[in-house]
């Protein structure tokens, strides 16, 4: 039985990089278009969202549309 | 009779997480790109919107395009 | 003769809720991503816009992309 | 020979309303997501843009993505 | 050999207007959603970007998503 | 074996220009819709993101949706 593939099935460099950050529990800074900077490590990603394990232990579901950039913590 | 599937039919992790929040009436904070933070529990979701049962009892229809992130209340 | 369906043909909860607000002439507050809050009752909706019968009697065509949230007036 | 139809071929209420504003040279106020308010009458519309005949006689090509709302001048 | 057409192949009024500005090296003002106003003449356009020959001679690749409006310099 | 092409396969002028910047390690300024200006040279691009080798040596994954414009450093 065939299931239609979703966009997330195409292994683009950015999806692979996020996948690496998830596997390595890399501490990250995520700058949002609101100006907020969120810190933590990634939990999962899908076509709409990233889930961040925040500094205070809460899971933060971030909409990708609101992301300006992501970088490893210095 | 076949109805065309909508995007909402694909059970991505973020849709499932919202569905869990709806079922558990989890108190949430929703940060919008306007800078507003809305509080309440989710009522329903669809491809365009989330419906929040707000702190004052009113139903707030939130356009997903305006969401920066969602987290459980601390 | 078959006409191709438009996205508006799928009766999602948010489209139905807007349709109810139109039928009931429900007084609403609409918060935009600009920070503006518009007041009035809805006239019609389509895939791109909502038309608001504004407080001063003018028809305001609101682009959905600019909507943060909609709630009944308290 | 058949040309593929563009989205603009579907006569939604908002496209019809803009078409009426064009035909009637209706003086309009256009609020943008930047906070700017532009005044003038519409010249043409397409799937991406509206062209405004501005107050100083210059043609202003407005990207629809930047429109918050449009209303007749009071 | 057939190449799939891109959206840019459909000659909408706004694409034609930008093409005219390119051919005529028309001095332009481009207002962005950031509030920036860039000045110069257009070099090329594609489905995602416009390339501006800026006032200081540098080529500025502008993402269309960030454009509020374009008008001829007065 | 055929793999479905991704949008990145169509060599538009803007994709080619970014590819040139990557090959030449051109120092760039990237203005974001948040108002941030990031400096560095590009590493890779895909359909969603650009990866910048930032001034402090960290890799910054920039979402294209947040880009206003890109220009060579003066």
Short mmCIF file of C-alpha atoms in Angstrom, two decimals:
data_model
loop_
_atom_site.label_atom_id
_atom_site.label_comp_id
_atom_site.label_asym_id
_atom_site.label_seq_id
_atom_site.Cartn_x
_atom_site.Cartn_y
_atom_site.Cartn_z
CA UNK A 1 0.00 0.00 0.00
CA UNK A 2 1.32 3.37 -0.98
CA UNK A 3 1.07 6.40 1.24
CA UNK A 4 1.58 9.77 -0.46
CA UNK A 5 4.96 11.23 0.56
CA UNK A 6 4.99 14.46 2.51
CA UNK A 7 7.38 17.34 1.80
CA UNK A 8 9.38 16.31 4.88
CA UNK A 9 10.45 13.13 2.95
CA UNK A 10 12.82 15.12 0.70
CA UNK A 11 16.15 15.24 2.57
CA UNK A 12 17.15 18.84 1.95
CA UNK A 13 20.31 20.17 3.65
CA UNK A 14 18.30 22.22 6.16
CA UNK A 15 16.14 19.25 7.20
CA UNK A 16 19.27 17.12 7.59
CA UNK A 17 20.95 19.82 9.65
CA UNK A 18 17.95 20.03 12.00
CA UNK A 19 17.97 16.20 12.18
CA UNK A 20 21.66 16.33 13.22
CA UNK A 21 20.88 18.96 15.87
CA UNK A 22 18.11 16.65 17.23
CA UNK A 23 20.37 13.57 17.34
CA UNK A 24 23.25 15.45 18.99
CA UNK A 25 21.01 17.40 21.43
CA UNK A 26 22.97 20.46 20.26
CA UNK A 27 22.24 23.53 22.43
CA UNK A 28 20.76 26.14 20.08
CA UNK A 29 19.63 29.74 19.88
CA UNK A 30 16.53 30.35 17.78
CA UNK A 31 15.79 33.92 16.75
CA UNK A 32 12.14 34.55 15.89
CA UNK A 33 10.58 37.25 13.72
CA UNK A 34 9.07 38.65 16.95
CA UNK A 35 12.60 39.41 18.13
CA UNK A 36 12.45 36.65 20.80
CA UNK A 37 15.51 34.43 21.18
CA UNK A 38 14.67 30.94 22.47
CA UNK A 39 17.33 28.60 23.86
CA UNK A 40 17.34 24.82 24.18
CA UNK A 41 17.78 21.67 22.13
CA UNK A 42 15.48 20.33 19.42
CA UNK A 43 13.15 17.40 20.06
CA UNK A 44 11.45 16.83 16.71
CA UNK A 45 10.65 18.64 13.48
CA UNK A 46 7.85 18.35 10.95
CA UNK A 47 6.68 20.31 7.94
CA UNK A 48 5.14 23.11 10.05
CA UNK A 49 6.96 23.17 13.38
CA UNK A 50 10.09 22.57 15.43
CA UNK A 51 9.74 21.37 19.02
CA UNK A 52 12.26 22.88 21.41
CA UNK A 53 13.11 21.47 24.81
CA UNK A 54 13.34 24.86 26.48
CA UNK A 55 15.75 26.08 29.16
CA UNK A 56 13.06 25.62 31.86
CA UNK A 57 12.16 22.08 30.73
CA UNK A 58 8.92 23.02 28.95
CA UNK A 59 8.34 21.86 25.36
CA UNK A 60 7.92 24.83 23.05
CA UNK A 61 6.24 24.20 19.69
CA UNK A 62 7.70 26.78 17.32
CA UNK A 63 6.01 27.52 14.01
CA UNK A 64 8.67 27.52 11.26
CA UNK A 65 7.01 30.57 9.67
CA UNK A 66 8.16 32.58 12.70
CA UNK A 67 11.83 31.55 12.56
CA UNK A 68 14.44 34.06 11.37
CA UNK A 69 17.52 31.93 12.04
CA UNK A 70 18.99 29.12 14.16
CA UNK A 71 22.59 28.83 15.37
CA UNK A 72 24.52 26.67 17.85
CA UNK A 73 25.03 28.32 21.23
CA UNK A 74 28.47 29.90 21.43
CA UNK B 1 -17.78 7.90 -2.42
CA UNK B 2 -14.38 9.47 -2.18
CA UNK B 3 -13.78 12.86 -0.62
CA UNK B 4 -10.44 14.49 -1.42
CA UNK B 5 -8.20 14.41 1.68
CA UNK B 6 -7.23 17.71 3.25
CA UNK B 7 -3.74 18.49 4.51
CA UNK B 8 -5.05 18.09 8.06
CA UNK B 9 -5.42 14.32 7.35
CA UNK B 10 -1.64 13.76 7.55
CA UNK B 11 -0.91 13.13 11.24
CA UNK B 12 2.26 15.17 11.66
CA UNK B 13 3.79 15.45 15.14
CA UNK B 14 2.64 19.06 15.55
CA UNK B 15 -0.98 18.23 14.65
CA UNK B 16 -0.90 15.30 17.08
CA UNK B 17 0.54 17.50 19.81
CA UNK B 18 -2.22 20.08 19.34
CA UNK B 19 -4.75 17.20 19.36
CA UNK B 20 -3.31 16.05 22.71
CA UNK B 21 -3.55 19.58 24.11
CA UNK B 22 -7.22 19.68 23.02
CA UNK B 23 -8.05 16.32 24.61
CA UNK B 24 -6.27 17.13 27.89
CA UNK B 25 -7.59 20.73 28.07
CA UNK B 26 -3.95 21.67 28.73
CA UNK B 27 -3.59 25.33 29.84
CA UNK B 28 -1.39 27.00 27.22
CA UNK B 29 0.42 30.20 26.39
CA UNK B 30 0.36 31.21 22.72
CA UNK B 31 2.82 33.84 21.58
CA UNK B 32 1.79 35.66 18.41
CA UNK B 33 3.90 37.53 15.86
CA UNK B 34 2.17 40.71 17.09
CA UNK B 35 3.86 40.18 20.47
CA UNK B 36 0.53 39.28 22.14
CA UNK B 37 0.52 36.31 24.52
CA UNK B 38 -2.88 34.58 24.71
CA UNK B 39 -3.76 32.14 27.51
CA UNK B 40 -6.34 29.37 27.62
CA UNK B 41 -6.96 25.85 26.39
CA UNK B 42 -7.51 24.71 22.81
CA UNK B 43 -10.95 23.81 21.53
CA UNK B 44 -10.33 22.70 17.95
CA UNK B 45 -7.78 23.06 15.15
CA UNK B 46 -8.01 23.03 11.38
CA UNK B 47 -5.70 23.79 8.49
CA UNK B 48 -5.91 27.56 8.97
CA UNK B 49 -6.78 28.21 12.61
CA UNK B 50 -6.68 27.19 16.24
CA UNK B 51 -9.64 28.00 18.49
CA UNK B 52 -8.69 29.03 22.01
CA UNK B 53 -11.05 29.04 24.96
CA UNK B 54 -9.69 32.25 26.41
CA UNK B 55 -9.18 33.25 30.03
CA UNK B 56 -12.41 35.33 29.99
CA UNK B 57 -14.51 32.53 28.45
CA UNK B 58 -14.62 33.98 24.94
CA UNK B 59 -13.62 31.80 21.96
CA UNK B 60 -10.66 33.28 20.14
CA UNK B 61 -10.06 32.09 16.57
CA UNK B 62 -6.32 32.37 16.01
CA UNK B 63 -4.88 32.29 12.50
CA UNK B 64 -1.92 29.86 12.48
CA UNK B 65 0.05 32.29 10.27
CA UNK B 66 0.22 34.62 13.28
CA UNK B 67 1.58 32.05 15.76
CA UNK B 68 5.22 32.24 16.86
CA UNK B 69 5.11 29.46 19.45
CA UNK B 70 2.91 27.53 21.89
CA UNK B 71 3.93 26.16 25.28
CA UNK B 72 2.19 24.69 28.33
CA UNK B 73 1.60 27.19 31.14
CA UNK B 74 4.31 26.91 33.77
CA UNK C 1 -20.53 20.35 -16.29
CA UNK C 2 -17.88 20.21 -13.66
CA UNK C 3 -16.32 23.29 -12.14
CA UNK C 4 -13.04 22.77 -10.28
CA UNK C 5 -13.66 23.15 -6.54
CA UNK C 6 -11.96 26.00 -4.72
CA UNK C 7 -10.36 25.64 -1.31
CA UNK C 8 -13.32 27.51 0.16
CA UNK C 9 -15.54 24.47 -0.71
CA UNK C 10 -14.02 22.40 2.11
CA UNK C 11 -16.12 23.19 5.20
CA UNK C 12 -13.39 23.49 7.82
CA UNK C 13 -14.36 24.52 11.36
CA UNK C 14 -12.89 28.01 10.94
CA UNK C 15 -14.82 28.66 7.71
CA UNK C 16 -18.02 27.41 9.39
CA UNK C 17 -17.40 29.64 12.40
CA UNK C 18 -16.94 32.70 10.18
CA UNK C 19 -20.13 31.67 8.31
CA UNK C 20 -21.99 31.57 11.66
CA UNK C 21 -20.65 35.02 12.58
CA UNK C 22 -21.90 36.33 9.20
CA UNK C 23 -25.39 34.81 9.63
CA UNK C 24 -25.77 36.04 13.23
CA UNK C 25 -24.27 39.50 12.51
CA UNK C 26 -22.12 38.84 15.60
CA UNK C 27 -20.23 41.98 16.75
CA UNK C 28 -16.54 41.08 16.52
CA UNK C 29 -13.07 42.34 17.33
CA UNK C 30 -10.41 41.55 14.74
CA UNK C 31 -6.78 41.94 15.76
CA UNK C 32 -4.39 42.45 12.86
CA UNK C 33 -0.65 41.79 12.63
CA UNK C 34 -0.23 45.58 12.35
CA UNK C 35 -1.58 45.86 15.90
CA UNK C 36 -4.86 47.44 14.69
CA UNK C 37 -8.09 46.20 16.26
CA UNK C 38 -11.08 46.52 13.92
CA UNK C 39 -14.67 46.28 15.20
CA UNK C 40 -17.85 45.38 13.35
CA UNK C 41 -19.74 42.42 11.94
CA UNK C 42 -18.75 40.23 9.00
CA UNK C 43 -20.41 40.58 5.63
CA UNK C 44 -18.79 37.86 3.52
CA UNK C 45 -15.64 35.75 3.38
CA UNK C 46 -13.66 34.18 0.57
CA UNK C 47 -10.32 32.42 0.21
CA UNK C 48 -8.29 35.65 0.51
CA UNK C 49 -10.39 38.14 2.46
CA UNK C 50 -13.04 38.89 5.06
CA UNK C 51 -15.34 41.87 4.55
CA UNK C 52 -16.16 43.77 7.74
CA UNK C 53 -19.07 46.15 8.13
CA UNK C 54 -17.12 48.64 10.20
CA UNK C 55 -18.24 50.76 13.15
CA UNK C 56 -18.61 53.85 10.88
CA UNK C 57 -20.63 51.99 8.23
CA UNK C 58 -17.79 51.60 5.73
CA UNK C 59 -16.98 48.18 4.27
CA UNK C 60 -13.46 47.13 5.15
CA UNK C 61 -11.89 44.39 3.02
CA UNK C 62 -9.41 42.62 5.30
CA UNK C 63 -6.73 40.37 3.86
CA UNK C 64 -6.70 37.11 5.87
CA UNK C 65 -2.89 37.08 5.80
CA UNK C 66 -2.99 40.12 8.10
CA UNK C 67 -5.31 38.59 10.74
CA UNK C 68 -3.89 37.53 14.10
CA UNK C 69 -7.17 36.58 15.76
CA UNK C 70 -10.93 37.17 15.85
CA UNK C 71 -13.16 37.13 18.92
CA UNK C 72 -16.74 38.13 19.78
CA UNK C 73 -17.02 41.55 21.41
CA UNK C 74 -17.27 41.25 25.17
CA UNK D 1 -5.26 26.02 -28.05
CA UNK D 2 -5.79 25.92 -24.35
CA UNK D 3 -3.93 28.11 -21.93
CA UNK D 4 -3.90 26.99 -18.29
CA UNK D 5 -6.16 29.24 -16.20
CA UNK D 6 -4.57 31.37 -13.50
CA UNK D 7 -6.01 31.75 -10.00
CA UNK D 8 -7.23 35.21 -10.99
CA UNK D 9 -9.83 33.52 -13.26
CA UNK D 10 -11.95 32.44 -10.28
CA UNK D 11 -14.32 35.36 -9.57
CA UNK D 12 -14.17 35.47 -5.77
CA UNK D 13 -16.03 38.26 -3.93
CA UNK D 14 -12.80 40.09 -3.08
CA UNK D 15 -11.58 40.06 -6.70
CA UNK D 16 -15.00 41.32 -7.83
CA UNK D 17 -14.97 44.07 -5.20
CA UNK D 18 -11.52 45.25 -6.35
CA UNK D 19 -12.81 45.12 -9.97
CA UNK D 20 -15.72 47.37 -8.94
CA UNK D 21 -13.35 49.81 -7.23
CA UNK D 22 -11.28 49.92 -10.45
CA UNK D 23 -14.31 50.56 -12.69
CA UNK D 24 -15.76 53.25 -10.40
CA UNK D 25 -12.36 54.91 -9.73
CA UNK D 26 -13.40 54.75 -6.05
CA UNK D 27 -11.05 56.80 -3.80
CA UNK D 28 -9.54 54.29 -1.34
CA UNK D 29 -7.38 54.01 1.73
CA UNK D 30 -5.01 51.04 1.78
CA UNK D 31 -3.43 50.10 5.10
CA UNK D 32 -0.21 48.11 4.77
CA UNK D 33 1.47 45.78 7.26
CA UNK D 34 4.27 48.40 7.47
CA UNK D 35 1.74 50.79 9.02
CA UNK D 36 1.70 52.99 5.88
CA UNK D 37 -1.68 54.21 4.64
CA UNK D 38 -1.75 54.83 0.88
CA UNK D 39 -4.53 56.86 -0.80
CA UNK D 40 -5.73 56.83 -4.38
CA UNK D 41 -7.81 54.80 -6.81
CA UNK D 42 -7.01 51.38 -8.23
CA UNK D 43 -5.74 50.94 -11.77
CA UNK D 44 -5.44 47.18 -12.17
CA UNK D 45 -5.05 44.02 -10.09
CA UNK D 46 -3.43 40.67 -10.70
CA UNK D 47 -2.59 37.61 -8.65
CA UNK D 48 0.37 39.29 -6.88
CA UNK D 49 -0.24 43.04 -6.92
CA UNK D 50 -2.63 45.97 -6.97
CA UNK D 51 -1.67 49.12 -8.88
CA UNK D 52 -2.69 52.36 -7.17
CA UNK D 53 -2.93 55.71 -8.90
CA UNK D 54 -1.49 57.62 -5.95
CA UNK D 55 -2.41 61.09 -4.65
CA UNK D 56 0.64 62.63 -6.39
CA UNK D 57 -0.10 60.98 -9.75
CA UNK D 58 2.57 58.28 -9.49
CA UNK D 59 1.63 54.62 -10.05
CA UNK D 60 2.34 52.57 -6.96
CA UNK D 61 2.62 48.79 -7.41
CA UNK D 62 1.51 47.29 -4.10
CA UNK D 63 2.30 43.67 -3.26
CA UNK D 64 -0.90 42.01 -1.94
CA UNK D 65 1.15 40.20 0.73
CA UNK D 66 1.73 43.60 2.36
CA UNK D 67 -1.96 44.64 2.51
CA UNK D 68 -3.76 44.64 5.85
CA UNK D 69 -7.06 46.15 4.65
CA UNK D 70 -8.70 48.39 2.05
CA UNK D 71 -11.64 50.73 2.61
CA UNK D 72 -13.37 53.53 0.70
CA UNK D 73 -12.26 57.02 1.75
CA UNK D 74 -14.74 58.54 4.18
CA UNK E 1 12.99 18.88 -25.44
CA UNK E 2 10.39 20.22 -23.08
CA UNK E 3 11.26 22.16 -19.97
CA UNK E 4 8.49 22.59 -17.39
CA UNK E 5 7.26 26.20 -17.41
CA UNK E 6 7.78 28.27 -14.29
CA UNK E 7 5.19 30.65 -12.83
CA UNK E 8 7.23 33.53 -14.26
CA UNK E 9 6.06 32.44 -17.77
CA UNK E 10 2.54 33.82 -17.20
CA UNK E 11 2.71 37.48 -18.28
CA UNK E 12 0.70 39.13 -15.51
CA UNK E 13 0.46 42.95 -15.44
CA UNK E 14 2.83 43.24 -12.49
CA UNK E 15 5.52 41.08 -14.16
CA UNK E 16 5.15 43.13 -17.35
CA UNK E 17 5.43 46.38 -15.39
CA UNK E 18 8.64 45.21 -13.70
CA UNK E 19 9.93 44.12 -17.16
CA UNK E 20 9.24 47.66 -18.45
CA UNK E 21 11.07 49.18 -15.49
CA UNK E 22 14.06 46.90 -16.26
CA UNK E 23 14.13 47.83 -19.98
CA UNK E 24 13.77 51.58 -19.30
CA UNK E 25 16.24 51.58 -16.36
CA UNK E 26 13.52 53.53 -14.53
CA UNK E 27 14.80 55.00 -11.21
CA UNK E 28 12.61 53.43 -8.50
CA UNK E 29 11.84 53.55 -4.80
CA UNK E 30 11.17 50.19 -3.18
CA UNK E 31 9.54 50.18 0.24
CA UNK E 32 10.15 47.00 2.24
CA UNK E 33 8.15 45.51 5.11
CA UNK E 34 11.16 46.33 7.33
CA UNK E 35 10.48 50.02 6.69
CA UNK E 36 13.63 50.37 4.54
CA UNK E 37 13.32 52.34 1.30
CA UNK E 38 15.81 51.20 -1.37
CA UNK E 39 16.58 53.33 -4.45
CA UNK E 40 17.96 52.31 -7.82
CA UNK E 41 16.94 50.65 -11.07
CA UNK E 42 15.97 47.01 -11.61
CA UNK E 43 18.36 44.55 -13.22
CA UNK E 44 16.37 41.34 -13.40
CA UNK E 45 13.38 39.62 -11.76
CA UNK E 46 12.46 36.02 -11.15
CA UNK E 47 9.79 34.16 -9.21
CA UNK E 48 11.42 34.86 -5.81
CA UNK E 49 13.52 38.02 -6.16
CA UNK E 50 14.14 41.37 -7.79
CA UNK E 51 17.73 42.52 -8.34
CA UNK E 52 18.28 46.23 -7.76
CA UNK E 53 21.26 48.17 -9.05
CA UNK E 54 21.59 50.27 -5.90
CA UNK E 55 22.54 53.92 -5.52
CA UNK E 56 26.12 52.95 -4.53
CA UNK E 57 26.58 50.55 -7.48
CA UNK E 58 26.13 47.34 -5.47
CA UNK E 59 23.63 44.72 -6.65
CA UNK E 60 20.93 44.15 -4.03
CA UNK E 61 18.94 40.91 -4.28
CA UNK E 62 15.53 41.71 -2.79
CA UNK E 63 13.18 38.91 -1.77
CA UNK E 64 9.69 39.69 -3.15
CA UNK E 65 8.13 38.51 0.12
CA UNK E 66 9.67 41.57 1.78
CA UNK E 67 8.31 44.15 -0.69
CA UNK E 68 5.47 46.45 0.36
CA UNK E 69 5.37 48.61 -2.76
CA UNK E 70 7.38 49.98 -5.70
CA UNK E 71 7.02 53.39 -7.33
CA UNK E 72 8.96 55.52 -9.81
CA UNK E 73 11.17 58.15 -8.17
CA UNK E 74 9.45 61.54 -8.20
CA UNK F 1 15.68 5.36 -11.27
CA UNK F 2 13.81 8.63 -11.24
CA UNK F 3 13.74 10.93 -8.25
CA UNK F 4 11.08 13.65 -8.28
CA UNK F 5 12.73 17.04 -8.94
CA UNK F 6 12.56 19.66 -6.22
CA UNK F 7 11.86 23.34 -6.87
CA UNK F 8 15.58 24.01 -6.32
CA UNK F 9 16.26 22.20 -9.66
CA UNK F 10 14.95 25.14 -11.71
CA UNK F 11 17.96 27.44 -12.23
CA UNK F 12 16.38 30.84 -11.65
CA UNK F 13 18.63 33.92 -11.65
CA UNK F 14 18.40 34.32 -7.87
CA UNK F 15 19.39 30.69 -7.21
CA UNK F 16 22.30 31.07 -9.64
CA UNK F 17 23.40 34.29 -7.95
CA UNK F 18 23.40 32.61 -4.54
CA UNK F 19 25.33 29.69 -6.08
CA UNK F 20 27.95 32.17 -7.36
CA UNK F 21 28.21 33.78 -3.92
CA UNK F 22 28.77 30.29 -2.41
CA UNK F 23 31.48 29.37 -4.94
CA UNK F 24 33.30 32.71 -4.59
CA UNK F 25 32.94 32.85 -0.77
CA UNK F 26 31.72 36.42 -1.36
CA UNK F 27 31.44 38.39 1.92
CA UNK F 28 27.76 39.38 2.23
CA UNK F 29 25.36 41.44 4.28
CA UNK F 30 21.95 39.86 4.83
CA UNK F 31 19.15 42.10 6.07
CA UNK F 32 16.32 40.23 7.80
CA UNK F 33 12.70 41.25 8.33
CA UNK F 34 13.55 41.46 12.06
CA UNK F 35 15.90 44.34 11.23
CA UNK F 36 19.01 42.21 11.99
CA UNK F 37 21.92 42.45 9.57
CA UNK F 38 24.02 39.27 9.43
CA UNK F 39 27.52 39.21 7.90
CA UNK F 40 29.50 36.31 6.47
CA UNK F 41 29.75 34.10 3.42
CA UNK F 42 27.23 31.51 2.22
CA UNK F 43 27.83 27.81 2.70
CA UNK F 44 24.82 26.18 1.05
CA UNK F 45 21.24 26.95 0.01
CA UNK F 46 18.11 24.86 -0.32
CA UNK F 47 14.44 25.52 -0.92
CA UNK F 48 13.82 26.78 2.65
CA UNK F 49 17.13 28.07 3.99
CA UNK F 50 20.51 29.66 3.40
CA UNK F 51 23.45 28.64 5.61
CA UNK F 52 25.76 31.49 6.54
CA UNK F 53 29.29 31.06 7.83
CA UNK F 54 29.01 33.89 10.34
CA UNK F 55 31.62 36.42 11.40
CA UNK F 56 32.32 34.45 14.63
CA UNK F 57 32.71 31.11 12.79
CA UNK F 58 29.30 29.71 13.77
CA UNK F 59 26.99 28.33 11.08
CA UNK F 60 23.73 30.28 10.98
CA UNK F 61 20.76 28.61 9.28
CA UNK F 62 18.63 31.45 7.92
CA UNK F 63 15.04 30.84 6.87
CA UNK F 64 14.49 32.45 3.43
CA UNK F 65 11.07 33.69 4.59
CA UNK F 66 12.89 36.07 6.94
CA UNK F 67 15.20 37.61 4.33
CA UNK F 68 14.57 41.15 3.13
CA UNK F 69 17.64 41.51 0.94
CA UNK F 70 21.24 40.35 0.36
CA UNK F 71 24.13 42.46 -0.93
CA UNK F 72 27.91 42.12 -1.23
CA UNK F 73 29.81 43.83 1.57
CA UNK F 74 31.06 47.24 0.45
#
